Amino acid sequence: MSHHTPPRQLPETDADASDGTPAEEAPTAPAVNDTGPGTPVGVDPADEEAAGATDETTGPTTTAEADEPGAHPAVKDTADGPEDAKAPDRAVVPGAASADDGSAGAAASGSASADASDPSNADSSSARPGWFGWRRRSPRAARAVRVGTSVLAGVLVLSVLLIPNRLDRIAVDSFLRLPVEAIFLAAVLLVVPSKARRITAGVLGAFLGLSTVLKCLDMGFYQTLARPFDLVFDWILLNSAADFLKDSLGRSGEVLVVIGVIVLLIAVLVVSALAMVRLAELMARHRPVAVRGTLVLGTAWIACFTMGVQAGGVTIATKGYTQYLTNRVQYVRDGLGDAEVFEKQLSVDAFADTPSDQLLTGLRGKDVLFTFVESYGRVAIDDPAMAPEIDATLKDGDARLRSAGFAARSGWLRSPVTGAGSWLAHTTFLSGLWVKNQQRYRTVTTSDRATLTSYFQKTGAWRTVGIVPGVRKSWPEGKYFGLDHIYDSTHLGYQGPYFSWTPVPDQFTLEAFQKLEHGKKDRDPVMAEIILASSHNPWSPIAHMIDWDDLGDGSVFHKIKEEGTNPTEVWKSAERVRTEYRKAVQYSLDSLIQWVQRYGDDNTVLVLLGDHQPVPTVTAGSTSKDVPVTIVARDPKVLDRVADWGWTDGLKPAADAPEWGMDQFRDRFMTAYGPEKK
């Protein structure tokens, strides 16, 4: 054969065709060893045969999609051996093979014999077939990497579809299920045209990544607020989280954490997209097998779903991911329509037109103290692990108050939040509106809606003050609540240490109120909103009661803090967290009860309540949002006004005591203490 004669094109069949006719071999370069036709130099024919059998597909093909970037598709045998096993020295008619860099380069030379006689050309055509030549040098390792990557991609996609959005629901059983969404995704990728397959897979993978991020946010919110992340209203809370990081770690720490979160977010999206693209290409290379598998799994899902097949109490066929997305869409729709609903509620106020001289007439001349105990929820009273100690504290408090001539009545209020969000609960209680999210909070605090405290101010019969030790920077919303003066953490005279989040211990806060306002001579009656923050998460370390005369400027608390517990160690155990929570609530209650016993008089009226339940770590699965509320007074006429409320005598409300929404308290209170009906 003349060197000008083009070589014959290889048939796209096995070395031994199905009709038994041996395939013709193109002229090849001199063999370096005894490898068979089409086998790469240095690769055992047995390895080549095994690799080809593993990657088998049906039907001859003239082109192939590259398994990896840099791989060179070439004319394939019917066995469709791996790209690693394609013969670099096989002569090909120009244009007959796919655009393999090495093959195309050889064909472009116009002479197969010239290529064969030039070893440098042969080396360049086979030196870098993919992964910078590593796949050629280590075909077994390369195949293991490819298989492992495909398996990891499948596991990642299934995990995203099956993982719950709550940490307390994650179990092995959660992942032993068949999600209909996986079958649907496989079907979509099989019917999408090949040109659009990679783009479609990438978009679907990125969407799965976004839903993964959302599930992670849900996990965090369920752990702290016992609810999922609100896609409409909760974005502003991320700013609060950044402020918390700044206070805890400094500006540099905040920046590093934010950068880390952004990098992690991008990584999740990219990895999810790549995983879906990987699976799409795998199904395209093995299309007949993928089609049959999808049909089989689809049929199995329908059968299991119809018959309700379960394993160990877990339903096998699930559509949980679809239901999750449906719920999220409904939450968004509800959130977008919430503003209009709230605006209508905002305009309704039964006391808006009441003359000031007819407001709160039943409390004229009294010092009225609305005191919130952070995280003081129903769990503290009802939970068997905490109830005995809390019950003892309340009984001792009742005895102390009775010895000072006071009486108390208690009931339950249902808070709009749990775990955190104290400001939402406080605003609900004072405004008479159900303030369940940040958007409602902003709306009401920028409106002219009157609050319980501003009605006291409107009468002109009280000096209204706020004792808010948890506030450490400007608080413009304070003006909305109708407070003549606000004492934040920097204006209470405290020179002691922070107790974790708590800037000022409760006992010192109450003593400061006594010195700054309540203990002054020749003063007007005081209405005070007081926030006791020592029972605020994380409840470690905790201050303890000392002699009131020893409080001084608070420096004494340095030693007390050093003797306290380390929050890092406490939060390693849910049991220890619950114990420290119980101790913190006891400290807050003891501080307040002793203050009333020490400084209270005939004109003292105390309204004591919790703002919300603690985090789920403490509530241990309880879904209740109830908090105790108590009215304490020495004047019997004050409690007579609420005799028809059905509340329980004493500081501890009975289990069957009336339960109201926290937003109902304002109007009930103002009605009870308004002009008496004749």
XYZ file of C-alpha atoms in Angstrom, residues 238-660:
423
model
C -29.309 38.605 59.914
C -28.230 42.174 60.659
C -28.934 41.514 64.315
C -26.842 38.354 64.083
C -23.977 40.374 62.587
C -24.246 42.878 65.430
C -24.114 40.002 67.907
C -20.949 38.699 66.233
C -19.418 42.156 66.402
C -20.178 42.428 70.112
C -18.840 38.915 70.785
C -15.847 38.677 68.422
C -15.050 42.256 67.489
C -15.126 43.840 64.055
C -12.448 41.557 62.620
C -14.170 38.456 63.903
C -17.474 39.620 62.423
C -15.887 40.208 58.998
C -14.167 36.805 59.008
C -17.364 34.974 59.950
C -19.385 36.810 57.295
C -16.766 36.018 54.632
C -16.745 32.387 55.739
C -20.527 32.177 55.460
C -20.484 33.705 51.959
C -17.758 31.300 50.797
C -19.680 28.356 52.261
C -22.869 29.477 50.523
C -21.119 29.687 47.148
C -19.483 26.300 47.728
C -22.840 24.659 48.470
C -24.366 26.050 45.267
C -21.379 25.056 43.101
C -21.043 21.548 44.534
C -24.778 20.906 44.174
C -24.731 22.076 40.552
C -21.672 19.961 39.710
C -23.215 16.909 41.358
C -26.349 17.211 39.239
C -24.323 17.734 36.046
C -22.267 14.651 36.885
C -25.374 12.515 37.279
C -26.887 13.900 34.062
C -23.792 12.943 32.052
C -23.707 9.514 33.647
C -27.323 8.849 32.671
C -26.654 10.112 29.131
C -23.752 7.666 28.679
C -25.860 4.804 29.969
C -29.211 5.961 28.679
C -30.925 2.560 28.173
C -30.021 1.455 31.689
C -31.057 4.844 33.104
C -34.420 4.745 31.331
C -35.193 1.235 32.554
C -34.077 2.093 36.102
C -36.221 5.238 36.190
C -39.295 3.316 35.003
C -38.717 0.576 37.568
C -38.226 3.027 40.444
C -41.246 5.060 39.357
C -43.417 1.964 39.334
C -42.062 0.892 42.727
C -42.751 4.346 44.203
C -46.351 4.337 42.990
C -46.899 0.856 44.412
C -45.340 1.680 47.782
C -47.175 5.010 48.044
C -50.531 3.478 47.122
C -50.188 0.645 49.620
C -48.555 2.771 52.300
C -45.554 0.458 52.611
C -43.503 1.134 55.725
C -40.266 -0.135 57.212
C -39.769 0.317 60.931
C -42.649 2.781 61.051
C -41.171 4.950 58.272
C -43.056 5.378 55.000
C -40.856 4.202 52.130
C -42.363 6.271 49.297
C -42.095 9.940 50.191
C -42.861 13.288 48.601
C -41.518 15.212 51.572
C -39.329 17.577 49.558
C -42.286 18.645 47.423
C -44.372 19.202 50.523
C -41.546 21.229 52.047
C -41.387 23.509 49.001
C -45.180 23.817 48.955
C -45.182 24.926 52.586
C -42.437 27.462 51.954
C -44.371 28.951 49.034
C -47.480 29.208 51.209
C -45.474 30.920 53.967
C -44.244 33.482 51.447
C -47.757 34.114 50.136
C -49.064 34.564 53.670
C -46.192 36.893 54.494
C -46.742 39.072 51.458
C -50.411 39.466 52.376
C -49.737 40.037 56.062
C -49.057 43.764 55.766
C -52.574 44.487 54.516
C -54.139 42.377 57.252
C -52.082 44.066 59.966
C -52.894 47.568 58.707
C -56.577 46.863 59.247
C -55.939 45.597 62.782
C -53.751 48.597 63.537
C -56.575 51.066 62.996
C -58.878 49.439 65.576
C -58.414 50.785 69.131
C -61.277 50.725 71.628
C -59.663 53.443 73.771
C -58.440 55.819 71.085
C -61.273 58.308 71.718
C -61.476 57.883 75.491
C -60.821 61.173 77.349
C -57.610 61.108 79.368
C -59.446 61.754 82.640
C -61.346 58.489 82.146
C -58.285 56.335 81.535
C -56.902 54.006 84.249
C -58.882 55.732 87.005
C -58.693 52.628 89.184
C -54.926 52.981 89.526
C -54.566 56.699 90.172
C -51.937 57.407 92.830
C -50.380 53.929 92.472
C -46.869 53.017 91.322
C -47.488 50.522 88.523
C -44.560 48.309 87.507
C -44.797 46.131 84.367
C -41.902 43.733 84.879
C -40.802 41.192 82.269
C -38.729 38.194 83.340
C -36.795 37.008 80.285
C -37.624 33.468 79.072
C -39.871 32.782 82.071
C -42.176 30.276 80.392
C -44.660 27.623 81.374
C -41.995 24.933 81.141
C -40.374 26.299 84.329
C -43.561 25.540 86.271
C -44.799 22.377 84.531
C -41.645 20.431 83.662
C -41.053 17.675 86.247
C -37.287 18.235 86.117
C -37.634 21.899 87.143
C -41.030 22.178 88.801
C -40.010 21.166 92.360
C -37.344 23.891 92.689
C -39.432 26.582 90.948
C -42.457 25.623 93.039
C -40.389 26.030 96.206
C -39.248 29.479 95.046
C -42.835 30.574 94.338
C -44.107 29.233 97.650
C -41.337 31.033 99.513
C -42.178 34.169 97.518
C -45.848 33.911 98.467
C -44.872 33.644 102.126
C -42.547 36.651 101.864
C -45.216 38.766 100.159
C -47.934 37.799 102.630
C -45.629 38.725 105.505
C -45.308 42.186 103.915
C -49.103 42.475 103.471
C -49.243 41.708 99.723
C -51.491 39.333 97.801
C -51.197 37.966 94.259
C -53.345 36.504 91.461
C -51.938 34.573 88.485
C -52.966 33.318 85.036
C -51.480 32.429 81.639
C -50.722 34.467 78.520
C -49.862 33.017 75.121
C -46.803 34.727 73.629
C -46.403 35.326 69.876
C -42.832 33.995 70.007
C -40.794 31.332 71.714
C -37.060 30.915 72.247
C -36.220 34.543 71.466
C -37.730 37.743 70.077
C -38.447 39.436 73.412
C -39.153 42.796 71.754
C -41.992 41.217 69.762
C -43.586 39.872 72.938
C -43.169 43.169 74.798
C -44.766 45.072 71.918
C -47.635 42.590 71.711
C -48.332 42.957 75.419
C -48.218 46.753 75.381
C -49.874 47.500 72.016
C -52.720 44.998 72.127
C -51.742 43.723 68.663
C -50.327 40.337 67.661
C -46.774 41.365 66.740
C -45.341 38.102 65.468
C -42.617 39.294 63.090
C -40.185 42.121 62.482
C -42.293 43.722 59.775
C -45.229 44.080 62.157
C -42.886 45.454 64.806
C -41.594 48.136 62.452
C -45.104 48.979 61.309
C -46.535 49.424 64.795
C -43.553 51.291 66.246
C -43.699 53.843 63.419
C -47.465 54.337 63.789
C -49.569 56.390 66.178
C -51.048 53.285 67.800
C -51.278 53.882 71.564
C -49.711 51.399 73.968
C -50.542 50.545 77.548
C -47.574 52.621 78.700
C -48.421 55.577 76.460
C -51.965 55.623 77.875
C -50.416 56.061 81.327
C -48.403 58.952 79.890
C -51.506 60.409 78.223
C -53.299 60.775 81.548
C -50.570 63.056 82.866
C -50.950 61.356 86.260
C -47.756 59.265 86.068
C -44.092 59.728 85.283
C -43.329 56.940 82.806
C -39.856 55.363 82.762
C -38.155 52.398 81.139
C -35.534 50.262 82.908
C -33.957 48.354 80.023
C -30.492 47.005 80.936
C -30.411 44.851 77.802
C -30.289 47.938 75.576
C -26.672 48.835 74.823
C -27.069 51.327 71.982
C -29.573 53.864 70.702
C -33.165 52.682 70.862
C -35.333 55.076 68.826
C -38.390 52.840 69.239
C -38.372 53.719 72.944
C -40.180 56.983 72.187
C -43.069 55.040 70.656
C -43.834 53.337 73.971
C -44.570 56.615 75.708
C -41.696 56.635 78.182
C -40.604 59.952 79.647
C -37.149 58.629 80.449
C -35.209 55.476 79.539
C -32.407 53.958 81.618
C -30.301 51.591 79.509
C -27.271 49.559 80.587
C -25.015 52.616 80.630
C -27.278 54.750 82.836
C -27.867 52.453 85.799
C -24.514 53.150 87.499
C -23.289 49.577 87.146
C -19.498 49.074 87.260
C -19.460 45.296 87.458
C -18.922 42.619 84.773
C -21.323 41.292 82.169
C -22.787 37.891 82.935
C -22.555 36.463 79.416
C -25.280 38.324 77.466
C -26.684 40.014 80.573
C -25.201 43.503 81.033
C -26.586 44.091 84.556
C -27.659 41.512 87.187
C -31.356 41.751 88.139
C -30.784 42.570 91.786
C -28.638 45.572 90.838
C -31.175 46.640 88.169
C -33.960 46.792 90.759
C -31.776 48.572 93.288
C -30.847 51.142 90.626
C -34.540 51.708 89.890
C -35.090 52.278 93.578
C -32.333 54.906 93.768
C -33.038 56.619 90.469
C -36.841 56.771 90.557
C -38.883 54.832 93.089
C -36.982 55.948 96.205
C -37.122 59.671 95.481
C -39.091 61.874 97.861
C -41.940 64.171 96.832
C -42.262 62.533 93.432
C -45.233 61.807 91.193
C -46.535 58.241 90.894
C -44.318 56.154 88.627
C -45.272 53.791 85.855
C -42.229 51.714 84.940
C -41.495 49.104 82.311
C -38.713 46.954 83.783
C -36.832 44.208 81.919
C -35.067 41.634 84.095
C -32.389 40.159 81.828
C -30.513 37.690 84.070
C -32.758 34.848 82.874
C -31.821 35.575 79.249
C -30.083 32.841 77.222
C -27.376 31.454 77.705
C -27.990 31.376 81.516
C -24.321 31.031 82.371
C -22.695 32.327 84.461
C -25.467 33.421 86.833
C -25.325 35.966 89.619
C -26.715 35.033 93.025
C -28.448 37.037 95.711
C -26.304 39.057 98.095
C -27.134 41.536 100.838
C -28.814 44.558 99.278
C -26.593 46.889 101.279
C -23.489 45.319 99.705
C -24.424 46.008 96.063
C -22.512 49.305 95.844
C -21.585 50.095 92.248
C -21.689 46.435 91.227
C -17.957 45.731 91.529
C -18.783 42.962 93.979
C -20.095 40.899 91.048
C -16.593 40.410 89.611
C -15.873 37.709 92.155
C -19.340 36.199 91.750
C -18.826 35.883 88.000
C -15.455 34.169 88.457
C -17.147 31.570 90.645
C -19.877 30.963 88.042
C -20.176 28.356 85.314
C -18.613 28.524 81.855
C -21.290 28.745 79.111
C -19.131 26.725 76.701
C -19.076 23.817 79.122
C -22.731 24.184 80.104
C -24.006 24.006 76.532
C -22.321 20.676 75.904
C -25.137 19.048 77.869
C -28.872 19.700 77.463
C -29.395 18.617 81.062
C -26.928 21.231 82.340
C -28.550 23.903 80.174
C -31.940 23.117 81.709
C -30.442 23.230 85.189
C -28.802 26.622 84.624
C -32.010 27.967 83.087
C -33.959 26.962 86.163
C -31.405 28.630 88.447
C -31.501 31.835 86.376
C -35.307 32.053 86.617
C -35.110 31.451 90.352
C -32.575 34.291 90.676
C -34.820 36.710 88.745
C -37.893 35.788 90.809
C -35.982 36.040 94.095
C -34.648 39.474 93.111
C -38.096 40.830 92.310
C -39.896 39.297 95.276
C -37.284 40.562 97.717
C -37.433 44.031 96.166
C -41.216 44.188 96.675
C -40.823 42.908 100.224
C -38.093 45.472 100.909
C -39.389 48.563 99.103
C -43.063 47.948 98.297
C -45.856 49.902 99.992
C -49.622 50.449 99.846
C -49.310 52.149 96.468
C -47.226 49.439 94.804
C -48.884 47.454 91.974
C -46.654 44.900 90.286
C -47.535 43.118 87.044
C -45.019 40.283 86.670
C -44.872 38.110 83.549
C -42.586 36.111 81.322
C -42.104 37.237 77.732
C -41.703 33.864 76.022
C -40.744 30.238 76.520
C -37.008 29.372 76.433
C -35.281 27.658 73.495
C -36.245 24.089 72.486
C -33.177 22.720 74.275
C -34.996 23.620 77.497
C -38.609 23.027 76.490
C -37.673 19.529 75.280
C -40.273 19.325 72.528
C -43.074 21.279 74.190
C -45.073 23.332 71.681
C -46.714 25.541 74.319
C -46.129 29.286 74.078
C -47.701 30.074 77.457
C -46.042 32.316 80.013
C -47.185 33.028 83.588
C -48.590 36.456 84.481
C -49.214 37.745 88.016
C -50.626 40.902 89.606
C -49.274 41.738 93.088
C -50.717 44.494 95.314
C -51.165 45.381 98.948
C -54.375 47.329 98.356
C -57.207 44.732 98.147
C -59.218 47.014 95.843
C -56.629 46.504 93.125
C -57.141 42.739 93.048
C -60.903 43.071 93.475
C -61.000 44.752 90.076
C -59.816 41.520 88.433
C -61.790 39.100 90.586
C -63.901 38.028 87.599
C -60.828 36.996 85.604
C -60.743 33.616 87.318
C -57.034 33.811 88.069
C -55.352 31.664 90.711
C -54.440 33.076 94.139
C -50.666 33.326 94.623
C -47.638 33.537 92.356
C -48.191 30.173 90.665
C -51.059 29.887 88.173
C -53.025 26.648 88.260
C -52.762 24.356 85.266
C -56.370 25.157 84.326
C -56.144 28.900 84.962
C -57.443 31.083 82.086
C -55.158 31.427 79.084
C -55.360 34.551 76.912
